[in-house]
XYZ file of C-alpha atoms in Angstrom:
350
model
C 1.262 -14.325 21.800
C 1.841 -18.058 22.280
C -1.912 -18.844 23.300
C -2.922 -17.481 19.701
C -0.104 -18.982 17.600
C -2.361 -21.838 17.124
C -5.245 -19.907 15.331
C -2.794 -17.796 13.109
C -2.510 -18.877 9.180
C 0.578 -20.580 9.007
C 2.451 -18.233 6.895
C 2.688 -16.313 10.375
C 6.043 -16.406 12.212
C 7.053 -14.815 15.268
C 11.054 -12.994 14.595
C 12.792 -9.973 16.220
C 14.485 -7.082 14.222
C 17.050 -4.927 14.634
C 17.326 -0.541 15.129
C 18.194 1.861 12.568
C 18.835 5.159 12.989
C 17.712 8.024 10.320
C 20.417 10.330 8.740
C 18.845 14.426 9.123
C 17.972 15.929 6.300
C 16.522 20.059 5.084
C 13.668 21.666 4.652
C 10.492 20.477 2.114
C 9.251 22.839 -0.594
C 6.960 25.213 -0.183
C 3.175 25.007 0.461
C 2.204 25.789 -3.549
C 4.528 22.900 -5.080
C 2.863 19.870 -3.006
C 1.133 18.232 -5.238
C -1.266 14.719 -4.341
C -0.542 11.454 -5.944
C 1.809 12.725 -8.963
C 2.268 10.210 -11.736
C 6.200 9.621 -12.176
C 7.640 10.108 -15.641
C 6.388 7.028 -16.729
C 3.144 7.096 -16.227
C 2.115 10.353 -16.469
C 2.292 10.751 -20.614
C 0.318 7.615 -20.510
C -2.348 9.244 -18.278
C -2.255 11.971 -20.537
C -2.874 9.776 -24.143
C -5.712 7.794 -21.750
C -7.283 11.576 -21.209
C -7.897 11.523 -25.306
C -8.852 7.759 -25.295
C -5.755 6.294 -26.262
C -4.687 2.754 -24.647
C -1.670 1.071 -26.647
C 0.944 3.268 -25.023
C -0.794 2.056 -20.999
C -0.569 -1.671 -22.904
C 2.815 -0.933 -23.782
C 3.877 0.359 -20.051
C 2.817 -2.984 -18.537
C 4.379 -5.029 -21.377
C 7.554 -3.557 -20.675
C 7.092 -3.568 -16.943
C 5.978 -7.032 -16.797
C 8.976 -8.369 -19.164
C 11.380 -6.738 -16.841
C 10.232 -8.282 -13.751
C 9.610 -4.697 -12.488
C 7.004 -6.023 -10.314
C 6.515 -3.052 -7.974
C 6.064 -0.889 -10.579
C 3.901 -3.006 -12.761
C 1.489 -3.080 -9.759
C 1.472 0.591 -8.925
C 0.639 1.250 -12.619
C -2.223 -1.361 -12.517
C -3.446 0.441 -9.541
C -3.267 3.708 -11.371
C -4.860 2.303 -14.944
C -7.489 0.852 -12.809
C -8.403 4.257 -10.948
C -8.415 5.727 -14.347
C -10.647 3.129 -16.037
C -13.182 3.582 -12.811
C -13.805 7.268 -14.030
C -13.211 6.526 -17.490
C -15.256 3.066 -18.482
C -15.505 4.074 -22.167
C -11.345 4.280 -22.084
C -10.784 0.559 -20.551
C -14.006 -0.946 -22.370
C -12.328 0.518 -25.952
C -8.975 -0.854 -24.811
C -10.774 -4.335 -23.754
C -12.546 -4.592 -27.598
C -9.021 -4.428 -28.957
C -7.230 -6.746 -27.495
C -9.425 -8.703 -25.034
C -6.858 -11.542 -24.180
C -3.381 -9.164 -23.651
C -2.172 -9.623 -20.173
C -2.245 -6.063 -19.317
C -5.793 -6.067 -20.225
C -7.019 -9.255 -18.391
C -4.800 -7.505 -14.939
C -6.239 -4.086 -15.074
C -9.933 -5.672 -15.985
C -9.589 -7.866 -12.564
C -8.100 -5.213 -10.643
C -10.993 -2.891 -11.850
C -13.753 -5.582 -11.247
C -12.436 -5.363 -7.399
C -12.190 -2.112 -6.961
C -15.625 -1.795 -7.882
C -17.196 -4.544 -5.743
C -14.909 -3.650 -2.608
C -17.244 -0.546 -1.195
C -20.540 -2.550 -1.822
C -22.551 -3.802 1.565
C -22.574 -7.109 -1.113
C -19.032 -7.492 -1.437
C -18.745 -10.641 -0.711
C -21.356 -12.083 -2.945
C -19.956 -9.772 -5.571
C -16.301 -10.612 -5.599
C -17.339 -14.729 -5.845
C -18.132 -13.478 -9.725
C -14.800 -12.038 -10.211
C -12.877 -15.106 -9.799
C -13.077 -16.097 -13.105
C -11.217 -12.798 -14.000
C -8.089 -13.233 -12.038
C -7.681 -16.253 -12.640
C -7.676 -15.638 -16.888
C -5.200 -12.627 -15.327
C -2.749 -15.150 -13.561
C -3.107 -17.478 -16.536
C -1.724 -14.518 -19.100
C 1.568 -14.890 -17.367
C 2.805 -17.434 -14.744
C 5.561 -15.718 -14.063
C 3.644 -12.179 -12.802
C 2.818 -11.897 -8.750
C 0.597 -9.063 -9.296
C -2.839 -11.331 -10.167
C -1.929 -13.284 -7.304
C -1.624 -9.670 -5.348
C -4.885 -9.076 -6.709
C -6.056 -12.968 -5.477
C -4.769 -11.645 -2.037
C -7.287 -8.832 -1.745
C -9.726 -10.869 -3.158
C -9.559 -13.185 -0.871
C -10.132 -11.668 2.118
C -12.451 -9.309 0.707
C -14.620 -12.494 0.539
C -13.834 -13.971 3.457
C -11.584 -16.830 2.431
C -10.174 -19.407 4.739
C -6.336 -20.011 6.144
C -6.054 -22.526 3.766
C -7.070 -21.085 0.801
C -5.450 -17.931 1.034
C -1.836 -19.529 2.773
C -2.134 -21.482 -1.015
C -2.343 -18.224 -2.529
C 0.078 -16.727 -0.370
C 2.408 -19.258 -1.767
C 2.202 -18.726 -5.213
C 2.582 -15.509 -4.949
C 5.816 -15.513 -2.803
C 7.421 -18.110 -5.220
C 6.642 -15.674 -8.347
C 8.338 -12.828 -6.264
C 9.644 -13.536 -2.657
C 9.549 -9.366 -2.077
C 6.674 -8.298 -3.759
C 5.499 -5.469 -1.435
C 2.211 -5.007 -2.475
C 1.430 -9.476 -2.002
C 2.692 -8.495 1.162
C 0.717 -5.809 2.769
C -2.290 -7.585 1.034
C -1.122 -10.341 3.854
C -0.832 -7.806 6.082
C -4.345 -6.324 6.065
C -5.570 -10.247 5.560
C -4.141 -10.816 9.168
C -5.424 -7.940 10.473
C -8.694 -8.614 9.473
C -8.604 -12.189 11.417
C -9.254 -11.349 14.942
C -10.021 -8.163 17.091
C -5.636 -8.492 19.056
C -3.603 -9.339 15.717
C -1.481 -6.375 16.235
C 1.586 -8.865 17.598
C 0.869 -11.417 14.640
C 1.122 -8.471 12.244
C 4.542 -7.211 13.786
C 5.680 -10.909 13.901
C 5.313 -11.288 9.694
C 6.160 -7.789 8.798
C 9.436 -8.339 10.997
C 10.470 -11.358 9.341
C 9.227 -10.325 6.113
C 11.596 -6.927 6.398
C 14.972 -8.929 7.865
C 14.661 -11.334 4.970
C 14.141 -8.209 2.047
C 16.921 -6.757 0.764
C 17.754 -3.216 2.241
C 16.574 -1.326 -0.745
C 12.630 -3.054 -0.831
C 9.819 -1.447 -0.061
C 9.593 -4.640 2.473
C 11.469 -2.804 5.218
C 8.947 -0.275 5.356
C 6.260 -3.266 6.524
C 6.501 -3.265 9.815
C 5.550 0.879 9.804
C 2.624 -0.579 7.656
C 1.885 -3.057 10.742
C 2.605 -0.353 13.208
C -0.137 2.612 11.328
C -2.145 -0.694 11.438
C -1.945 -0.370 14.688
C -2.241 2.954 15.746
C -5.112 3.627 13.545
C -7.090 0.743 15.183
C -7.415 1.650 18.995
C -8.277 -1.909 19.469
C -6.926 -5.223 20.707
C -3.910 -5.478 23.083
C -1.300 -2.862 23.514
C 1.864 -3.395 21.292
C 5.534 -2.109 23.268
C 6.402 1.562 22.254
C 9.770 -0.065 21.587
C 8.512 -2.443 18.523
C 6.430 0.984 17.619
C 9.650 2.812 17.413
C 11.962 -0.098 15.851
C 9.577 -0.302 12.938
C 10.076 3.310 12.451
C 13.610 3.492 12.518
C 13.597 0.401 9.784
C 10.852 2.484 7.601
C 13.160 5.841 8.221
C 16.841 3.877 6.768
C 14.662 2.809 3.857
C 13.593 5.570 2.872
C 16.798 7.474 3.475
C 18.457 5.287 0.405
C 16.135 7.250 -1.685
C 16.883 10.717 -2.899
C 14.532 13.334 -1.423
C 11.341 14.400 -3.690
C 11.594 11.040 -5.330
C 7.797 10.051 -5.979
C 8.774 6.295 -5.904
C 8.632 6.058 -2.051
C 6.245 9.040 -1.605
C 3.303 6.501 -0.598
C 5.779 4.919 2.077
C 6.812 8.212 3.153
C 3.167 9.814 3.873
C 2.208 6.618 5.654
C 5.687 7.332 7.809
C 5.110 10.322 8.276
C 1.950 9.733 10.020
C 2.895 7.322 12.573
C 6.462 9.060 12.965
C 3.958 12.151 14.252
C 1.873 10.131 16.748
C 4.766 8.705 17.982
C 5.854 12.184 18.716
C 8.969 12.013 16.479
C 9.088 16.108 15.003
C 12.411 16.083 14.292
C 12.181 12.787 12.245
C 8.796 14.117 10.795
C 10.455 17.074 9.521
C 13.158 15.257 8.239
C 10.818 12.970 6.324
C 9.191 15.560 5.432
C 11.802 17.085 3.639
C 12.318 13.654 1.552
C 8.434 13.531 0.550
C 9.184 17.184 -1.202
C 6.084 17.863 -3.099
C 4.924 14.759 -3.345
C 1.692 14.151 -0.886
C -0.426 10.965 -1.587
C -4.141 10.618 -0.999
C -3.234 6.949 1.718
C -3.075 7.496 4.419
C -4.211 11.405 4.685
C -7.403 10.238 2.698
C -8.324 8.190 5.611
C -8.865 10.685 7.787
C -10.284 13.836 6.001
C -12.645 13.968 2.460
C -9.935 16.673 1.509
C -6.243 14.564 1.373
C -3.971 17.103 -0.006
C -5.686 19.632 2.004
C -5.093 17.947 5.222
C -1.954 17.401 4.435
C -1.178 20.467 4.198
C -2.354 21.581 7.295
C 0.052 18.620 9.364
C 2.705 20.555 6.841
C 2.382 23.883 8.124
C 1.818 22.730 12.016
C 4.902 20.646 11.930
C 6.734 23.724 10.332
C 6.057 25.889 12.179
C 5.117 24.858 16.092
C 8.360 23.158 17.001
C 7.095 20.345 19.570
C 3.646 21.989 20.041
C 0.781 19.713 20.475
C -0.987 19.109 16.972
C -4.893 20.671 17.288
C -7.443 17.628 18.122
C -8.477 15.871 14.756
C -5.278 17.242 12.684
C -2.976 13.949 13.258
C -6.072 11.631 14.262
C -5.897 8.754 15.842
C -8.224 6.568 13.962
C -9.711 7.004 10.895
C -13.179 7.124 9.705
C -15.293 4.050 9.009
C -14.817 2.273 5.638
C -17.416 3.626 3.254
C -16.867 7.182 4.366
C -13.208 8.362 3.975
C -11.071 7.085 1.640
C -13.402 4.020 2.349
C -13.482 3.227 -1.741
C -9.903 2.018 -2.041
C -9.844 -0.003 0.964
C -9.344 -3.252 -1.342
C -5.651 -2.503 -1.320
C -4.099 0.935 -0.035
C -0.589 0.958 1.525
């Protein structure tokens, strides 16, 4: 780790964490009440008035969202706008026509203008014309992280220097020192850097987690670093120690949540997955229990073209053969190449 120190961006540090321990928990739902990627009460009328073309009440959501600094849930409802707007154009281009210069607007139009250049072999070339967009998306409202989130993905979807994106890095961090999603955008920007950045990973999502408060989706980063890792099947090996000590964190967070709360669900699935190749089945099932019915398409849409299907099928073999071996290909090790699987939202899944 010291010989690479030098070549790391320099919002890098090395820390060490400490163990948690998960608290047991019951049984999930049954098989016909999972659901995948389940607006929360929130969002899901607003999905609903988007289905018949209506906008003012998604402007509305981020308006109120964005004035009470509820940054994590201003960016998952981007996200979700966005993903709506990408099968719905006529939706987001009617919104856009009415009010071309409100901040929601401006954020979804740059997240969508991303999405949609991420999967193309001219990415790079592409993403150099959306610049213009984030930045009129930043400028809407200094005080919002989630442009600069969006900036994040952006920038290493083209390629962008150390420099350039440790000065983005920074803005976003003073706008919101915990913002999850600016952070596994500096996650996967690290990762991306060199072929044996599994240590550097563990080193920033350590630190990042001991300085979040015990209730942020922060904690959970190092489990982010560590499916990172175990997904890759490159680079040097990382202890099973720091494997299982990023676990533990990503278990006590998510233990401060009730069970079947769809807030954490995306946390939880990605736990889940790395709890099971670390051959944790009495922690899976206990996670299991807290996701209830609430199965996301990351990371199970990585790995199959059917999420919720596959899902399904670790559900039932973690029921139901105690400490059994899992069947080759149901808990994979890697997952398939970007542009296949789950290859489209690869800009900024977590």
């Amino acid at each position: 780790m010291v010989g690479t120190m030098v070549a790391l961006p320099p919002f890098i540090r090395p820390t060490r964490m400490t163990k948690r321990s998960a608290r047991p928990a019951g049984r999930p739902p049954t098989g016909d009440e999972i659901v995948l990627d389940a607006p929360d009460a929130r969002l899901s009328p607003v999905l609903v008035g988007a289905g018949r073309g209506e906008y003012r009440a998604a402007a509305d959501l981020l308006a109120t969202t964005r004035a009470a600094a509820e940054w994590e849930n201003h960016d998952r409802y981007v996200r979700r706008l966005a993903a709506f707007a990408r099968s719905r154009p006529e939706w987001f281009e009617a919104w856009r026509a009415h009010a071309p210069e409100d901040a929601g607007t401006l954020l979804v139009g740059a997240q969508l203008a991303v999405d949609h250049a991420w999967p193309s072999p001219a990415r790079t070339e592409l993403l150099r014309e959306v610049s213009p967009l984030i930045t009129a998306a930043a400028r809407a409202d200094d005080r919002d992280p989630v442009p600069w989130r969006v900036a994040l993905d952006h920038a290493r979807g083209s390629r962008a220097g150390h420099r350039y994106f440790g000065e983005l890095w920074e803005a976003a961090v003073r706008r919101a020192p915990h913002h999850y999603g600016c952070h596994v955008a500096a996650l996967r920007y690290l990762a991306s850097f060199r072929r044996d950045s599994h240590d550097a990973c563990f080193d920033f999502a350590e630190r990042a987690a001991q300085d979040a408060p015990a209730d942020s989706p922060v904690q959970a980063l190092p489990a982010r670093a560590g499916f990172g890792y175990l997904t890759d099947g490159r680079g040097p090996e990382v202890p099973r120690a720091r494997l299982h000590a990023a676990a533990d964190r990503a278990i006590a967070f998510s233990a401060r949540f009730p069970a079947a709360d769809p807030w954490p669900a995306e946390i939880r699935n990605k736990l889940l997955y790395v709890l099971l190749r670390l051959d944790r089945w009495e922690d899976a099932r206990a996670e299991l229990y807290r996701i209830g019915p609430y199965a996301t398409s990351f990371p199970w849409e990585r790995f199959a073209e059917d999420p919720l299907g596959h899902f399904l099928q670790v559900r039932e073999h973690l029921l139901t053969a105690a400490c059994a071996p899992a069947p080759a290909g149901l808990i994979p090790v890697s997952p398939a190449p970007l542009g296949e699987h789950g290859g489209h939202a690869a800009a900024g899944d977590h």
